[in-house]
């Protein structure tokens, strides 16, 4: 839930930037064979963009690193593995 205009600003800009970058790189990937061979790397783009926006919003490196170094809930780990497998094999 957005609590103030600053959060809404970052939410809109982050979402817009990620969507635009994804469309641009997808268009390039399917039109240029050399890029298509590196398509796996293109899927990595949203993570650094989200980390940059989180850092800009919080002004704290700890807020960016904290979710990475602390333990993830078991339900999240199961979902992260099971959902793609379900989609691929169904």
mmCIF file of N, CA and C in Angstrom:
data_model
loop_
_atom_site.group_PDB
_atom_site.id
_atom_site.type_symbol
_atom_site.label_atom_id
_atom_site.label_comp_id
_atom_site.label_asym_id
_atom_site.label_seq_id
_atom_site.Cartn_x
_atom_site.Cartn_y
_atom_site.Cartn_z
ATOM 1 N N UNK A 1 0.835 -1.175 0.000
ATOM 2 C CA UNK A 1 0.000 0.000 0.000
ATOM 3 C C UNK A 1 0.886 1.247 0.000
ATOM 4 N N UNK A 2 0.569 2.183 -0.864
ATOM 5 C CA UNK A 2 1.344 3.410 -0.982
ATOM 6 C C UNK A 2 0.917 4.370 0.119
ATOM 7 N N UNK A 3 1.912 4.839 0.894
ATOM 8 C CA UNK A 3 1.595 5.688 2.046
ATOM 9 C C UNK A 3 1.764 7.173 1.757
ATOM 10 N N UNK A 4 2.589 7.538 0.790
ATOM 11 C CA UNK A 4 2.760 8.946 0.465
ATOM 12 C C UNK A 4 3.132 9.117 -1.004
ATOM 13 N N UNK A 5 3.210 10.369 -1.436
ATOM 14 C CA UNK A 5 3.491 10.650 -2.847
ATOM 15 C C UNK A 5 4.885 10.202 -3.262
ATOM 16 N N UNK A 6 5.836 10.238 -2.334
ATOM 17 C CA UNK A 6 7.195 9.811 -2.650
ATOM 18 C C UNK A 6 7.230 8.331 -3.012
ATOM 19 N N UNK A 7 6.533 7.514 -2.249
ATOM 20 C CA UNK A 7 6.482 6.085 -2.555
ATOM 21 C C UNK A 7 5.786 5.838 -3.887
ATOM 22 N N UNK A 8 4.731 6.579 -4.150
ATOM 23 C CA UNK A 8 4.014 6.431 -5.416
ATOM 24 C C UNK A 8 4.910 6.811 -6.584
ATOM 25 N N UNK A 9 5.693 7.873 -6.409
ATOM 26 C CA UNK A 9 6.623 8.309 -7.437
ATOM 27 C C UNK A 9 7.615 7.196 -7.783
ATOM 28 N N UNK A 10 8.252 6.614 -6.760
ATOM 29 C CA UNK A 10 9.211 5.540 -7.001
ATOM 30 C C UNK A 10 8.538 4.300 -7.576
ATOM 31 N N UNK A 11 7.341 3.997 -7.126
ATOM 32 C CA UNK A 11 6.613 2.838 -7.638
ATOM 33 C C UNK A 11 6.324 2.997 -9.125
ATOM 34 N N UNK A 12 5.844 4.152 -9.513
ATOM 35 C CA UNK A 12 5.512 4.397 -10.918
ATOM 36 C C UNK A 12 6.774 4.397 -11.779
ATOM 37 N N UNK A 13 7.813 5.098 -11.337
ATOM 38 C CA UNK A 13 9.035 5.158 -12.129
ATOM 39 C C UNK A 13 9.725 3.803 -12.221
ATOM 40 N N UNK A 14 9.793 3.075 -11.134
ATOM 41 C CA UNK A 14 10.440 1.759 -11.148
ATOM 42 C C UNK A 14 9.687 0.809 -12.068
ATOM 43 N N UNK A 15 8.386 0.765 -11.913
ATOM 44 C CA UNK A 15 7.578 -0.127 -12.755
ATOM 45 C C UNK A 15 7.695 0.257 -14.223
ATOM 46 N N UNK A 16 7.611 1.534 -14.510
ATOM 47 C CA UNK A 16 7.690 2.003 -15.899
ATOM 48 C C UNK A 16 9.044 1.681 -16.511
ATOM 49 N N UNK A 17 10.101 1.944 -15.771
ATOM 50 C CA UNK A 17 11.443 1.688 -16.289
ATOM 51 C C UNK A 17 11.661 0.199 -16.561
ATOM 52 N N UNK A 18 11.236 -0.636 -15.650
ATOM 53 C CA UNK A 18 11.416 -2.077 -15.834
ATOM 54 C C UNK A 18 10.618 -2.579 -17.034
ATOM 55 N N UNK A 19 9.395 -2.109 -17.183
ATOM 56 C CA UNK A 19 8.574 -2.543 -18.314
ATOM 57 C C UNK A 19 9.174 -2.075 -19.633
ATOM 58 N N UNK A 20 9.584 -0.821 -19.698
ATOM 59 C CA UNK A 20 10.161 -0.286 -20.928
ATOM 60 C C UNK A 20 11.459 -1.017 -21.278
ATOM 61 N N UNK A 21 12.348 -1.193 -20.307
ATOM 62 C CA UNK A 21 13.591 -1.924 -20.574
ATOM 63 C C UNK A 21 13.317 -3.359 -21.023
ATOM 64 N N UNK A 22 12.365 -3.993 -20.399
ATOM 65 C CA UNK A 22 12.035 -5.371 -20.778
ATOM 66 C C UNK A 22 11.531 -5.444 -22.210
ATOM 67 N N UNK A 23 10.653 -4.513 -22.606
ATOM 68 C CA UNK A 23 10.153 -4.508 -23.983
ATOM 69 C C UNK A 23 11.262 -4.225 -24.989
ATOM 70 N N UNK A 24 12.130 -3.268 -24.668
ATOM 71 C CA UNK A 24 13.216 -2.938 -25.585
ATOM 72 C C UNK A 24 14.152 -4.124 -25.765
ATOM 73 N N UNK A 25 14.566 -4.724 -24.662
ATOM 74 C CA UNK A 25 15.503 -5.836 -24.771
ATOM 75 C C UNK A 25 14.857 -7.076 -25.382
ATOM 76 N N UNK A 26 13.580 -7.278 -25.143
ATOM 77 C CA UNK A 26 12.896 -8.404 -25.771
ATOM 78 C C UNK A 26 12.817 -8.192 -27.272
ATOM 79 N N UNK A 27 12.496 -6.986 -27.688
ATOM 80 C CA UNK A 27 12.442 -6.688 -29.123
ATOM 81 C C UNK A 27 13.809 -6.897 -29.769
ATOM 82 N N UNK A 28 14.858 -6.437 -29.101
ATOM 83 C CA UNK A 28 16.210 -6.647 -29.626
ATOM 84 C C UNK A 28 16.564 -8.130 -29.665
ATOM 85 N N UNK A 29 16.196 -8.835 -28.628
ATOM 86 C CA UNK A 29 16.572 -10.247 -28.530
ATOM 87 C C UNK A 29 15.951 -11.077 -29.636
ATOM 88 N N UNK A 30 14.736 -10.746 -30.020
ATOM 89 C CA UNK A 30 14.082 -11.558 -31.045
ATOM 90 C C UNK A 30 14.394 -11.090 -32.465
ATOM 91 N N UNK A 31 15.086 -9.966 -32.595
ATOM 92 C CA UNK A 31 15.452 -9.478 -33.922
ATOM 93 C C UNK A 31 16.932 -9.642 -34.244
ATOM 94 N N UNK A 32 17.755 -9.796 -33.236
ATOM 95 C CA UNK A 32 19.198 -9.919 -33.450
ATOM 96 C C UNK A 32 19.666 -11.258 -32.875
ATOM 97 N N UNK A 33 20.157 -12.153 -33.705
ATOM 98 C CA UNK A 33 20.556 -13.483 -33.223
ATOM 99 C C UNK A 33 21.637 -13.451 -32.143
ATOM 100 N N UNK A 34 22.566 -12.495 -32.222
ATOM 101 C CA UNK A 34 23.631 -12.431 -31.221
ATOM 102 C C UNK A 34 23.065 -12.113 -29.839
ATOM 103 N N UNK A 35 22.057 -11.273 -29.815
ATOM 104 C CA UNK A 35 21.429 -10.913 -28.540
ATOM 105 C C UNK A 35 20.592 -12.081 -28.022
ATOM 106 N N UNK A 36 19.946 -12.793 -28.917
ATOM 107 C CA UNK A 36 19.111 -13.926 -28.510
ATOM 108 C C UNK A 36 19.927 -14.985 -27.776
ATOM 109 N N UNK A 37 21.192 -15.131 -28.139
ATOM 110 C CA UNK A 37 22.037 -16.114 -27.467
ATOM 111 C C UNK A 37 22.351 -15.696 -26.030
ATOM 112 N N UNK A 38 22.158 -14.434 -25.725
ATOM 113 C CA UNK A 38 22.402 -13.931 -24.365
ATOM 114 C C UNK A 38 21.112 -13.551 -23.654
ATOM 115 N N UNK A 39 20.020 -14.130 -24.064
ATOM 116 C CA UNK A 39 18.706 -13.780 -23.508
ATOM 117 C C UNK A 39 18.637 -14.032 -22.001
ATOM 118 N N UNK A 40 19.342 -15.031 -21.504
ATOM 119 C CA UNK A 40 19.351 -15.308 -20.062
ATOM 120 C C UNK A 40 19.845 -14.110 -19.270
ATOM 121 N N UNK A 41 20.855 -13.430 -19.798
ATOM 122 C CA UNK A 41 21.402 -12.267 -19.101
ATOM 123 C C UNK A 41 20.413 -11.102 -19.087
ATOM 124 N N UNK A 42 19.610 -11.002 -20.138
ATOM 125 C CA UNK A 42 18.633 -9.916 -20.200
ATOM 126 C C UNK A 42 17.570 -10.051 -19.107
ATOM 127 N N UNK A 43 17.285 -11.265 -18.704
ATOM 128 C CA UNK A 43 16.282 -11.479 -17.665
ATOM 129 C C UNK A 43 16.793 -11.055 -16.285
ATOM 130 N N UNK A 44 18.072 -10.760 -16.184
ATOM 131 C CA UNK A 44 18.672 -10.312 -14.931
ATOM 132 C C UNK A 44 18.439 -8.818 -14.680
ATOM 133 N N UNK A 45 18.074 -8.076 -15.707
ATOM 134 C CA UNK A 45 17.970 -6.615 -15.623
ATOM 135 C C UNK A 45 17.014 -6.114 -14.536
ATOM 136 N N UNK A 46 15.821 -6.668 -14.341
ATOM 137 C CA UNK A 46 14.923 -6.112 -13.321
ATOM 138 C C UNK A 46 15.493 -6.117 -11.900
ATOM 139 N N UNK A 47 16.316 -7.084 -11.553
ATOM 140 C CA UNK A 47 16.852 -7.157 -10.186
ATOM 141 C C UNK A 47 17.757 -5.967 -9.850
ATOM 142 N N UNK A 48 18.759 -5.641 -10.668
ATOM 143 C CA UNK A 48 19.572 -4.471 -10.329
ATOM 144 C C UNK A 48 18.791 -3.164 -10.374
ATOM 145 N N UNK A 49 17.843 -3.059 -11.306
ATOM 146 C CA UNK A 49 17.034 -1.835 -11.372
ATOM 147 C C UNK A 49 16.214 -1.680 -10.097
ATOM 148 N N UNK A 50 15.629 -2.769 -9.623
ATOM 149 C CA UNK A 50 14.868 -2.712 -8.372
ATOM 150 C C UNK A 50 15.770 -2.369 -7.192
ATOM 151 N N UNK A 51 16.980 -2.924 -7.160
ATOM 152 C CA UNK A 51 17.917 -2.622 -6.072
ATOM 153 C C UNK A 51 18.328 -1.153 -6.095
ATOM 154 N N UNK A 52 18.542 -0.615 -7.283
ATOM 155 C CA UNK A 52 18.905 0.802 -7.397
ATOM 156 C C UNK A 52 17.773 1.694 -6.903
ATOM 157 N N UNK A 53 16.542 1.385 -7.318
ATOM 158 C CA UNK A 53 15.406 2.187 -6.864
ATOM 159 C C UNK A 53 15.175 2.050 -5.363
ATOM 160 N N UNK A 54 15.385 0.867 -4.813
ATOM 161 C CA UNK A 54 15.244 0.692 -3.369
ATOM 162 C C UNK A 54 16.286 1.523 -2.628
ATOM 163 N N UNK A 55 17.505 1.533 -3.151
ATOM 164 C CA UNK A 55 18.552 2.347 -2.532
ATOM 165 C C UNK A 55 18.213 3.837 -2.617
ATOM 166 N N UNK A 56 17.727 4.278 -3.778
ATOM 167 C CA UNK A 56 17.359 5.687 -3.933
ATOM 168 C C UNK A 56 16.216 6.077 -3.002
ATOM 169 N N UNK A 57 15.297 5.144 -2.798
ATOM 170 C CA UNK A 57 14.141 5.434 -1.951
ATOM 171 C C UNK A 57 14.524 5.461 -0.476
ATOM 172 N N UNK A 58 15.329 4.513 -0.036
ATOM 173 C CA UNK A 58 15.643 4.399 1.389
ATOM 174 C C UNK A 58 16.929 5.096 1.774
ATOM 175 N N UNK A 59 17.815 5.373 0.804
ATOM 176 C CA UNK A 59 19.135 5.958 1.064
ATOM 177 C C UNK A 59 19.947 5.091 2.025
ATOM 178 N N UNK A 60 19.718 3.781 1.968
ATOM 179 C CA UNK A 60 20.385 2.860 2.879
ATOM 180 C C UNK A 60 20.798 1.602 2.125
ATOM 181 N N UNK A 61 22.070 1.301 2.157
ATOM 182 C CA UNK A 61 22.555 0.068 1.549
ATOM 183 C C UNK A 61 22.072 -1.142 2.348
ATOM 184 N N UNK A 62 21.888 -0.958 3.651
ATOM 185 C CA UNK A 62 21.400 -2.048 4.502
ATOM 186 C C UNK A 62 20.010 -2.511 4.050
ATOM 187 N N UNK A 63 19.159 -1.600 3.644
ATOM 188 C CA UNK A 63 17.812 -1.971 3.181
ATOM 189 C C UNK A 63 17.870 -2.796 1.906
ATOM 190 N N UNK A 64 18.896 -2.569 1.087
ATOM 191 C CA UNK A 64 19.043 -3.319 -0.160
ATOM 192 C C UNK A 64 19.604 -4.713 0.110
ATOM 193 N N UNK A 65 20.569 -4.805 1.002
ATOM 194 C CA UNK A 65 21.265 -6.066 1.261
ATOM 195 C C UNK A 65 20.493 -6.956 2.238
ATOM 196 N N UNK A 66 19.722 -6.372 3.118
ATOM 197 C CA UNK A 66 19.029 -7.110 4.170
ATOM 198 C C UNK A 66 18.183 -8.278 3.650
ATOM 199 N N UNK A 67 17.354 -8.104 2.611
ATOM 200 C CA UNK A 67 16.570 -9.248 2.128
ATOM 201 C C UNK A 67 17.424 -10.378 1.552
ATOM 202 N N UNK A 68 18.631 -10.046 1.111
ATOM 203 C CA UNK A 68 19.495 -11.059 0.511
ATOM 204 C C UNK A 68 20.187 -11.902 1.582
ATOM 205 N N UNK A 69 20.615 -11.270 2.675
ATOM 206 C CA UNK A 69 21.412 -11.987 3.663
ATOM 207 C C UNK A 69 20.587 -12.669 4.748
ATOM 208 N N UNK A 70 19.326 -12.284 4.883
ATOM 209 C CA UNK A 70 18.492 -12.945 5.887
ATOM 210 C C UNK A 70 17.752 -14.126 5.273
ATOM 211 N N UNK A 71 17.355 -15.029 6.107
ATOM 212 C CA UNK A 71 16.721 -16.270 5.660
ATOM 213 C C UNK A 71 15.359 -16.005 5.026
ATOM 214 N N UNK A 72 15.134 -16.684 3.920
ATOM 215 C CA UNK A 72 13.857 -16.589 3.237
ATOM 216 C C UNK A 72 12.873 -17.575 3.852
ATOM 217 N N UNK A 73 11.589 -17.232 3.915
ATOM 218 C CA UNK A 73 10.599 -18.191 4.425
ATOM 219 C C UNK A 73 10.512 -19.432 3.529
ATOM 220 N N UNK A 74 10.214 -20.551 4.119
ATOM 221 C CA UNK A 74 10.148 -21.818 3.381
ATOM 222 C C UNK A 74 9.075 -21.762 2.300
ATOM 223 N N UNK A 75 7.928 -21.143 2.581
ATOM 224 C CA UNK A 75 6.861 -21.043 1.583
ATOM 225 C C UNK A 75 7.344 -20.310 0.334
ATOM 226 N N UNK A 76 8.129 -19.269 0.530
ATOM 227 C CA UNK A 76 8.651 -18.511 -0.612
ATOM 228 C C UNK A 76 9.613 -19.346 -1.437
ATOM 229 N N UNK A 77 10.468 -20.104 -0.767
ATOM 230 C CA UNK A 77 11.420 -20.945 -1.491
ATOM 231 C C UNK A 77 10.703 -22.043 -2.277
ATOM 232 N N UNK A 78 9.699 -22.654 -1.656
ATOM 233 C CA UNK A 78 8.940 -23.707 -2.343
ATOM 234 C C UNK A 78 8.228 -23.124 -3.560
ATOM 235 N N UNK A 79 7.609 -21.974 -3.399
ATOM 236 C CA UNK A 79 6.915 -21.335 -4.515
ATOM 237 C C UNK A 79 7.880 -20.987 -5.638
ATOM 238 N N UNK A 80 9.059 -20.451 -5.296
ATOM 239 C CA UNK A 80 10.043 -20.048 -6.299
ATOM 240 C C UNK A 80 10.530 -21.229 -7.136
ATOM 241 N N UNK A 81 10.531 -22.413 -6.559
ATOM 242 C CA UNK A 81 10.973 -23.604 -7.285
ATOM 243 C C UNK A 81 9.794 -24.317 -7.940
ATOM 244 N N UNK A 82 8.696 -24.476 -7.206
ATOM 245 C CA UNK A 82 7.568 -25.277 -7.681
ATOM 246 C C UNK A 82 6.787 -24.596 -8.810
ATOM 247 N N UNK A 83 6.577 -23.309 -8.729
ATOM 248 C CA UNK A 83 5.767 -22.623 -9.741
ATOM 249 C C UNK A 83 6.367 -22.729 -11.144
ATOM 250 N N UNK A 84 7.668 -22.411 -11.337
ATOM 251 C CA UNK A 84 8.223 -22.574 -12.683
ATOM 252 C C UNK A 84 8.187 -24.023 -13.172
ATOM 253 N N UNK A 85 8.442 -24.962 -12.262
ATOM 254 C CA UNK A 85 8.366 -26.367 -12.663
ATOM 255 C C UNK A 85 6.960 -26.750 -13.089
ATOM 256 N N UNK A 86 5.978 -26.261 -12.372
ATOM 257 C CA UNK A 86 4.579 -26.537 -12.711
ATOM 258 C C UNK A 86 4.242 -25.961 -14.080
ATOM 259 N N UNK A 87 4.686 -24.744 -14.345
ATOM 260 C CA UNK A 87 4.401 -24.095 -15.634
ATOM 261 C C UNK A 87 5.092 -24.835 -16.776
ATOM 262 N N UNK A 88 6.330 -25.235 -16.572
ATOM 263 C CA UNK A 88 7.086 -25.902 -17.644
ATOM 264 C C UNK A 88 6.514 -27.280 -17.934
ATOM 265 N N UNK A 89 6.167 -28.036 -16.901
ATOM 266 C CA UNK A 89 5.745 -29.432 -17.114
ATOM 267 C C UNK A 89 4.250 -29.631 -17.207
ATOM 268 N N UNK A 90 3.469 -28.569 -17.187
ATOM 269 C CA UNK A 90 2.010 -28.766 -17.315
ATOM 270 C C UNK A 90 1.532 -28.507 -18.725
#
